[in-house]
Tab-separated table of C-alpha atoms in Angstrom:
chain	number	residue	atom	x	y	z
V	123	MET	CA	64.210	137.281	99.188
V	124	THR	CA	64.918	137.553	95.632
V	125	LYS	CA	61.977	137.097	93.374
V	126	PHE	CA	62.613	135.100	90.252
V	127	GLY	CA	61.689	136.922	87.122
V	128	GLU	CA	58.776	135.620	85.003
V	129	SER	CA	59.558	134.240	81.562
V	130	GLU	CA	57.810	131.821	79.175
V	131	PRO	CA	59.573	128.522	79.646
V	132	TYR	CA	62.264	127.942	76.753
V	133	SER	CA	61.733	131.452	75.388
V	134	ILE	CA	64.981	132.716	73.987
V	135	GLY	CA	67.005	135.974	73.582
V	136	ILE	CA	70.304	136.352	71.852
V	137	GLU	CA	73.099	139.025	72.152
V	138	GLU	CA	75.686	139.502	69.546
V	139	GLU	CA	78.761	141.840	69.916
V	140	PHE	CA	80.014	143.314	66.542
V	141	GLN	CA	83.039	144.967	65.319
V	142	ILE	CA	82.794	148.234	63.519
V	143	VAL	CA	85.347	148.278	60.776
V	144	ASP	CA	86.708	150.692	58.131
V	145	PRO	CA	86.229	149.036	54.551
V	146	GLU	CA	89.371	150.678	53.230
V	147	THR	CA	91.756	149.591	56.058
V	148	TRP	CA	89.571	146.691	57.508
V	149	GLY	CA	90.769	147.962	61.040
V	150	LEU	CA	88.484	148.744	63.716
V	151	VAL	CA	86.965	152.310	64.210
V	152	SER	CA	85.428	153.897	67.326
V	153	ARG	CA	82.116	154.866	66.091
V	154	ALA	CA	79.532	153.158	68.425
V	155	ASP	CA	77.987	156.338	69.779
V	156	GLU	CA	77.754	157.862	66.244
V	157	MET	CA	75.958	154.593	65.036
V	158	LEU	CA	73.687	154.624	67.962
V	159	GLU	CA	72.491	158.144	66.781
V	160	ARG	CA	71.721	156.857	63.297
V	161	ALA	CA	70.115	153.668	64.321
V	162	GLU	CA	67.108	155.209	66.196
V	163	PRO	CA	64.704	152.676	64.783
V	164	ILE	CA	66.482	149.812	66.464
V	165	ARG	CA	67.841	152.028	69.457
V	166	ASP	CA	66.099	149.832	71.898
V	167	ASN	CA	67.820	146.601	70.877
V	168	LEU	CA	71.475	148.227	70.605
V	169	ARG	CA	74.024	148.437	73.382
V	170	THR	CA	77.355	150.034	73.614
V	171	GLU	CA	80.186	147.961	75.207
V	172	LEU	CA	83.613	148.871	76.920
V	173	PHE	CA	85.124	150.139	73.560
V	174	GLN	CA	83.639	152.295	70.997
V	175	SER	CA	84.564	149.820	68.233
V	176	ILE	CA	81.961	147.500	69.513
V	177	LEU	CA	78.279	147.604	69.342
V	178	GLU	CA	75.953	144.908	70.665
V	179	ILE	CA	72.564	143.854	69.327
V	180	ALA	CA	70.004	142.155	71.618
V	181	THR	CA	66.964	140.455	70.338
V	182	ASP	CA	63.449	140.762	71.885
V	183	VAL	CA	62.397	137.888	74.254
V	184	CYS	CA	61.394	135.194	71.449
V	185	HIS	CA	58.949	132.603	71.702
V	186	ASP	CA	60.698	130.165	69.485
V	187	ILE	CA	63.741	129.975	67.310
V	188	ASP	CA	61.929	131.097	64.159
V	189	GLU	CA	61.088	134.415	65.714
V	190	ALA	CA	64.789	134.676	67.082
V	191	ARG	CA	66.080	134.209	63.528
V	192	GLU	CA	63.811	136.836	62.203
V	193	ASN	CA	65.009	139.290	64.884
V	194	ILE	CA	68.704	138.622	64.219
V	195	CYS	CA	68.150	139.002	60.420
V	196	ARG	CA	66.223	142.257	60.780
V	197	LEU	CA	68.764	143.682	63.320
V	198	ARG	CA	71.877	142.524	61.503
V	199	ASN	CA	70.221	143.995	58.155
V	200	LYS	CA	69.385	147.399	59.710
V	201	LEU	CA	72.574	147.724	61.546
V	202	SER	CA	74.699	146.962	58.518
V	203	ARG	CA	72.582	149.400	56.327
V	204	PHE	CA	73.139	152.076	59.088
V	205	SER	CA	76.929	151.353	59.121
V	206	ARG	CA	77.234	151.399	55.296
V	207	GLU	CA	75.489	154.794	55.265
V	208	LYS	CA	78.177	156.002	57.573
V	209	GLY	CA	80.944	154.583	55.523
V	210	TYR	CA	81.697	151.685	57.865
V	211	ARG	CA	81.083	147.821	57.995
V	212	LEU	CA	80.143	145.236	60.652
V	213	ALA	CA	82.192	141.995	61.202
V	214	ALA	CA	81.375	139.133	63.446
V	215	SER	CA	84.035	136.969	65.005
V	216	GLY	CA	85.420	136.499	68.428
V	217	THR	CA	88.592	138.810	67.900
V	218	HIS	CA	89.665	141.271	65.340
V	219	PRO	CA	92.554	139.829	63.659
V	220	PHE	CA	95.169	142.804	63.886
V	221	ALA	CA	93.631	145.539	65.941
V	222	GLN	CA	95.687	146.855	68.795
V	223	TRP	CA	93.722	147.024	72.064
V	224	LYS	CA	95.997	150.073	73.103
V	225	ASP	CA	94.437	151.967	70.234
V	226	GLN	CA	90.757	151.648	71.323
V	227	ASP	CA	88.612	154.450	72.676
V	228	VAL	CA	86.770	153.714	75.897
V	229	THR	CA	83.081	154.492	75.847
V	230	ASP	CA	82.432	157.617	77.978
V	231	GLN	CA	80.326	156.143	80.719
V	232	ASP	CA	80.933	156.127	84.387
V	233	ARG	CA	80.275	152.185	84.442
V	234	TYR	CA	83.145	151.622	81.967
V	235	ARG	CA	85.579	153.963	83.706
V	236	GLU	CA	84.718	152.135	87.002
V	237	VAL	CA	85.351	148.774	85.364
V	238	LEU	CA	88.843	149.795	84.022
V	239	GLU	CA	89.761	151.271	87.335
V	240	ASP	CA	88.973	147.956	88.821
V	241	LEU	CA	90.412	145.616	86.207
V	242	ARG	CA	93.288	147.772	85.044
V	243	TRP	CA	95.607	146.164	82.490
V	244	THR	CA	93.332	143.058	82.086
V	245	GLY	CA	90.285	145.131	81.234
V	246	LYS	CA	92.135	147.198	78.713
V	247	ARG	CA	92.799	143.976	76.732
V	248	GLU	CA	89.094	142.871	76.589
V	249	LEU	CA	88.810	143.742	72.880
V	250	ILE	CA	86.736	140.500	72.301
V	251	PHE	CA	83.270	139.754	70.822
V	252	GLY	CA	80.900	137.060	71.849
V	253	GLN	CA	77.388	135.448	71.720
V	254	HIS	CA	75.226	135.275	74.908
V	255	VAL	CA	71.997	133.210	74.849
V	256	HIS	CA	69.137	133.545	77.382
V	257	VAL	CA	66.681	130.776	77.830
V	258	GLY	CA	63.639	131.151	79.972
V	259	VAL	CA	63.053	128.732	82.963
V	260	GLN	CA	60.383	128.575	85.591
V	261	SER	CA	62.053	128.831	89.013
V	262	LYS	CA	65.250	129.568	90.871
V	263	GLU	CA	66.009	125.941	91.795
V	264	GLU	CA	65.472	124.891	88.205
V	265	ALA	CA	67.823	127.473	87.020
V	266	ILE	CA	70.566	126.419	89.548
V	267	TYR	CA	70.125	122.745	88.373
V	268	ILE	CA	70.660	123.762	84.706
V	269	THR	CA	73.530	126.006	85.695
V	270	ASN	CA	75.298	122.958	87.310
V	271	THR	CA	74.613	120.501	84.678
V	272	ILE	CA	74.911	122.349	81.345
V	273	LYS	CA	78.650	122.890	82.330
V	274	ASN	CA	79.177	119.340	81.031
V	275	PHE	CA	78.211	120.679	77.529
V	276	LEU	CA	79.974	123.963	77.590
V	277	PRO	CA	83.235	122.716	75.979
V	278	HIS	CA	81.016	121.295	73.061
V	279	LEU	CA	79.336	124.751	72.432
V	280	LEU	CA	82.706	126.331	72.623
V	281	ALA	CA	84.240	123.919	70.219
V	282	LEU	CA	81.289	124.442	67.702
V	283	SER	CA	81.637	128.286	67.911
V	284	THR	CA	85.369	128.805	67.742
V	285	ASN	CA	85.960	131.935	65.601
V	286	SER	CA	89.080	133.801	67.096
V	287	PRO	CA	92.355	132.273	65.756
V	288	PHE	CA	94.172	135.591	65.595
V	289	TRP	CA	95.185	138.359	68.079
V	290	GLN	CA	97.221	141.542	67.530
V	291	SER	CA	98.273	140.100	64.029
V	292	GLU	CA	99.430	136.727	65.256
V	293	ASP	CA	98.218	133.259	64.717
V	294	THR	CA	97.909	132.080	68.288
V	295	GLY	CA	97.509	128.492	67.549
V	296	LEU	CA	94.251	128.574	69.426
V	297	LYS	CA	90.785	128.318	67.677
V	298	SER	CA	89.296	130.684	70.406
V	299	THR	CA	91.718	133.230	71.512
V	300	ARG	CA	88.807	135.280	72.736
V	301	ILE	CA	87.996	132.898	75.616
V	302	ARG	CA	91.601	132.800	76.802
V	303	ILE	CA	91.720	136.561	76.938
V	304	PHE	CA	88.390	136.801	78.859
V	305	ASP	CA	89.718	134.088	81.278
V	306	SER	CA	92.193	136.824	82.657
V	307	LEU	CA	89.278	138.615	84.256
V	308	PRO	CA	88.003	137.671	87.774
V	309	ARG	CA	84.574	135.877	88.075
V	310	THR	CA	84.971	134.242	84.749
V	311	GLY	CA	85.240	130.649	83.407
V	312	LEU	CA	83.302	127.762	85.103
V	313	PRO	CA	81.179	128.640	88.183
V	314	THR	CA	81.357	126.342	91.177
V	315	HIS	CA	78.801	123.620	91.750
V	316	PHE	CA	75.875	125.248	93.751
V	317	ARG	CA	74.138	123.122	96.279
V	318	GLY	CA	70.936	125.343	95.606
V	319	TRP	CA	69.691	128.698	95.089
V	320	SER	CA	70.476	129.939	98.629
V	321	HIS	CA	74.112	128.713	97.946
V	322	TYR	CA	74.295	130.707	94.825
V	323	LYS	CA	72.752	133.897	96.544
V	324	GLU	CA	75.464	133.434	99.247
V	325	VAL	CA	78.176	133.624	96.733
V	326	GLU	CA	76.709	136.578	94.952
V	327	LYS	CA	76.177	138.382	98.413
V	328	ARG	CA	79.964	137.827	99.400
V	329	PHE	CA	80.925	139.479	96.010
V	330	ILE	CA	78.607	142.500	96.800
V	331	LYS	CA	79.402	142.899	100.305
V	332	GLY	CA	83.108	142.442	99.652
V	333	GLY	CA	83.022	145.296	97.300
V	334	SER	CA	83.863	143.361	94.137
V	335	ILE	CA	80.612	143.797	92.301
V	336	ASP	CA	77.697	146.100	92.285
V	337	ASP	CA	75.303	143.620	90.846
V	338	VAL	CA	75.041	140.258	89.078
V	339	THR	CA	75.988	141.533	85.588
V	340	MET	CA	79.619	141.988	86.932
V	341	ILE	CA	79.676	138.134	87.416
V	342	TRP	CA	81.046	136.988	84.174
V	343	TRP	CA	80.969	133.067	84.303
V	344	ASP	CA	80.425	130.913	81.268
V	345	VAL	CA	76.836	130.300	82.565
V	346	ARG	CA	74.886	132.215	85.070
V	347	PRO	CA	71.381	132.308	86.288
V	348	ARG	CA	69.489	135.645	85.851
V	349	ALA	CA	66.888	135.962	88.468
V	350	ASP	CA	65.892	139.378	87.121
V	351	LEU	CA	65.163	137.980	83.820
V	352	GLY	CA	63.861	134.456	84.788
V	353	THR	CA	66.645	132.954	82.521
V	354	VAL	CA	69.806	130.885	82.347
V	355	GLU	CA	72.410	132.862	80.328
V	356	ILE	CA	74.990	131.067	78.506
V	357	ARG	CA	77.943	132.992	77.702
V	358	ILE	CA	80.846	130.820	76.417
V	359	ALA	CA	80.599	131.225	72.554
V	360	ASP	CA	82.675	133.229	70.228
V	361	LEU	CA	80.376	135.332	68.042
V	362	PRO	CA	79.615	133.231	64.928
V	363	THR	CA	79.999	135.066	61.706
V	364	LYS	CA	77.060	133.651	59.682
V	365	VAL	CA	73.480	134.179	60.795
V	366	ASP	CA	72.830	130.446	60.179
V	367	GLU	CA	75.710	129.543	62.384
V	368	SER	CA	74.487	131.861	65.223
V	369	ILE	CA	71.120	130.638	65.198
V	370	ALA	CA	72.078	127.007	65.033
V	371	LEU	CA	74.136	127.619	68.230
V	372	ALA	CA	71.539	129.349	69.913
V	373	ALA	CA	69.072	126.497	69.046
V	374	LEU	CA	71.285	123.933	70.405
V	375	THR	CA	71.734	125.773	73.519
V	376	GLN	CA	67.903	126.060	73.913
V	377	ALA	CA	67.464	122.441	73.243
V	378	LEU	CA	70.109	121.701	76.034
V	379	VAL	CA	68.093	123.842	78.528
V	380	TYR	CA	64.872	121.998	77.475
V	381	LYS	CA	66.409	118.728	78.055
V	382	LEU	CA	67.993	119.503	81.226
V	383	SER	CA	64.720	121.041	82.494
V	384	LEU	CA	63.043	117.690	81.795
V	385	ALA	CA	65.851	115.968	83.836
V	386	TYR	CA	65.117	118.289	86.687
V	387	ARG	CA	61.460	117.562	86.803
V	388	ASN	CA	62.052	113.764	86.212
V	389	PRO	CA	65.007	112.169	87.954
V	390	GLY	CA	64.640	109.254	85.862
V	391	VAL	CA	66.158	111.224	82.821
V	392	GLU	CA	69.667	110.178	82.620
V	393	ILE	CA	72.318	112.768	81.852
V	394	PRO	CA	75.214	110.903	80.073
V	395	TYR	CA	77.693	113.632	81.010
V	396	GLN	CA	78.341	114.062	84.772
V	397	LEU	CA	82.063	115.132	84.862
V	398	ASP	CA	83.923	116.709	87.709
V	399	GLN	CA	84.947	120.198	87.335
V	400	GLU	CA	88.506	119.516	86.649
V	401	ILE	CA	87.620	117.260	83.561
V	402	ILE	CA	85.191	119.973	82.173
V	403	LYS	CA	88.035	122.540	82.725
V	404	GLU	CA	90.411	120.321	80.682
V	405	ASN	CA	87.835	119.803	77.944
V	406	ARG	CA	87.192	123.535	77.856
V	407	TRP	CA	90.961	124.115	77.241
V	408	ARG	CA	91.004	121.385	74.488
V	409	ALA	CA	87.862	123.096	72.863
V	410	LEU	CA	89.591	126.486	72.623
V	411	ARG	CA	92.751	125.106	71.633
V	412	ASP	CA	91.752	122.690	68.911
V	413	GLY	CA	88.177	123.486	68.146
V	414	LEU	CA	86.476	120.534	66.457
V	415	HIS	CA	89.961	118.869	65.636
V	416	GLY	CA	90.825	117.564	69.150
V	417	LYS	CA	89.629	115.005	71.766
V	418	PHE	CA	87.814	115.312	74.987
V	419	ILE	CA	88.216	113.329	78.230
V	420	LYS	CA	85.387	111.198	79.058
V	421	ARG	CA	84.552	108.901	82.091
V	422	LYS	CA	82.340	105.904	82.238
V	423	ASN	CA	82.168	103.110	84.772
V	424	GLY	CA	85.198	104.391	86.440
V	425	GLU	CA	87.338	104.291	83.266
V	426	VAL	CA	88.802	107.622	81.874
V	427	TYR	CA	89.525	107.734	78.140
V	428	GLU	CA	89.688	110.146	75.164
V	429	ILE	CA	86.996	110.587	72.655
V	430	PRO	CA	87.080	112.713	69.365
V	431	VAL	CA	85.087	115.988	69.889
V	432	GLN	CA	83.276	115.073	66.812
V	433	GLU	CA	81.860	112.024	68.449
V	434	GLU	CA	81.005	113.819	71.597
V	435	ILE	CA	78.920	116.123	69.587
V	436	LYS	CA	76.955	113.314	68.004
V	437	ARG	CA	76.240	111.957	71.440
V	438	MET	CA	74.977	115.302	72.684
V	439	LEU	CA	72.683	115.657	69.706
V	440	GLU	CA	71.281	112.274	70.436
V	441	PHE	CA	70.909	113.414	74.072
V	442	THR	CA	68.981	116.505	72.819
V	443	ARG	CA	66.972	114.762	70.028
V	444	GLU	CA	63.576	114.814	71.924
V	445	ALA	CA	64.055	118.555	72.682
V	446	THR	CA	64.887	119.210	68.994
V	447	GLN	CA	61.718	117.703	67.868
V	448	GLU	CA	59.519	119.317	70.664
V	449	LEU	CA	61.094	122.777	69.887
V	450	GLY	CA	61.036	122.494	66.123
V	451	LEU	CA	64.826	122.862	65.873
V	452	GLU	CA	65.542	120.213	63.054
V	453	LYS	CA	66.833	122.834	60.574
V	454	GLU	CA	69.141	124.466	63.014
V	455	ILE	CA	70.429	121.186	64.385
V	456	LYS	CA	71.144	120.068	60.753
V	457	THR	CA	73.471	122.961	60.507
V	458	ILE	CA	75.278	121.853	63.695
V	459	ARG	CA	75.671	118.517	62.328
V	460	LYS	CA	77.219	119.929	59.180
V	461	ILE	CA	79.652	122.041	61.126
V	462	ALA	CA	80.708	118.904	63.255
V	463	ARG	CA	80.864	116.600	60.466
V	464	GLU	CA	83.185	118.996	58.198
V	465	LYS	CA	85.022	120.007	61.325
V	466	TYR	CA	84.789	123.537	60.079
V	467	THR	CA	84.091	126.505	62.214
V	468	GLY	CA	84.593	130.306	61.738
V	469	ALA	CA	88.190	129.872	63.055
V	470	ASP	CA	88.746	127.269	60.334
V	471	ARG	CA	87.565	129.575	57.741
V	472	GLN	CA	89.634	132.407	58.804
V	473	LEU	CA	92.743	130.365	58.940
V	474	ASP	CA	91.992	129.011	55.359
V	475	THR	CA	91.543	132.517	54.095
V	476	TYR	CA	94.937	133.659	55.630
V	477	ARG	CA	96.692	130.690	54.232
V	478	GLU	CA	95.423	131.556	50.784
V	479	THR	CA	95.902	135.288	50.813
V	480	GLN	CA	98.633	135.833	53.433
V	481	ASP	CA	96.858	139.093	54.299
V	482	LEU	CA	94.731	139.519	57.587
V	483	LYS	CA	92.867	142.403	55.999
V	484	GLN	CA	91.299	139.882	53.583
V	485	VAL	CA	90.287	137.843	56.577
V	486	VAL	CA	88.259	140.804	57.958
V	487	ARG	CA	87.062	141.556	54.443
V	488	GLN	CA	85.672	138.007	54.167
V	489	THR	CA	84.200	137.960	57.651
V	490	SER	CA	82.373	141.261	56.998
V	491	GLU	CA	80.833	140.212	53.775
V	492	LEU	CA	79.557	137.003	55.502
V	493	THR	CA	78.146	138.904	58.558
V	494	GLU	CA	75.298	140.451	56.561
V	495	PRO	CA	72.406	138.082	56.222
């Protein structure tokens, strides 16, 4: 029987995947291994990815959002300094606006070679950059309950994080091109509704015994339980450019897990969103297409209707108000309210910059400047 890892309830960990760019051309450069050698003081918090133009930071397990903010600021600062010393820069967004996936160097590790052998053309295109948030929970069944119920809110998180309107020098018309590229892989998107922990383990076992995966880290759903860490991991967001945006999104994720944890322990807590899988999928599509400028489908008392995403986010923030207060997240949720009120995410900022300059290099330049704390 799988032991569920011990973690402090509602502790938080954040992972951010960065682009390594050349400040003269603003194109991607394959220098991750070189950066790792230089960044020894924070080596334990760094990870390579499939391509050498990507470097990931992972915070320590943080007790609260203030500690998470300190971690992110420290790691971004140090990695930015190391990159500058090498003549490079970091940039945080869901895709690079004009880089070509065919030009990228694959990280020289057996794991990545095996991944590409399995995924083939779809894997070679995965030149994308996301934010992953882990939140500590107390039991297997609680993790499954939260995995099932937080799906209702994943389109909201995606809409708030959209930060990838360009792909291969093209304005795609999507606010999150990243998630659409990612959807081409197997074992991505929304997981099924699990009847309980045993059902989840049955699904995992089928993948392993069927030869599809070696371990749970090769299941890439938008949300997944992590028994080894004692967390639920939410993986749907584009990487936000600014520290304040990234921390605010992580705080909202933490608040949602807290509130859903209360609902798990107290069946009297009403969850205002209990949508079927197909409606959540449709809202997810609308979020990646329109960001904060679209509408979601909602169902109430048997009636189905549309509601502006902006209004849905207000309702979600009301749902998490108790969690916001208990966890001390008022500052971060104020940032979320501002993003929603102004309907202005990283994708909107990139598009505005391109409209003003007609130059994708200037989009990367601005993104890089805003990435540093």
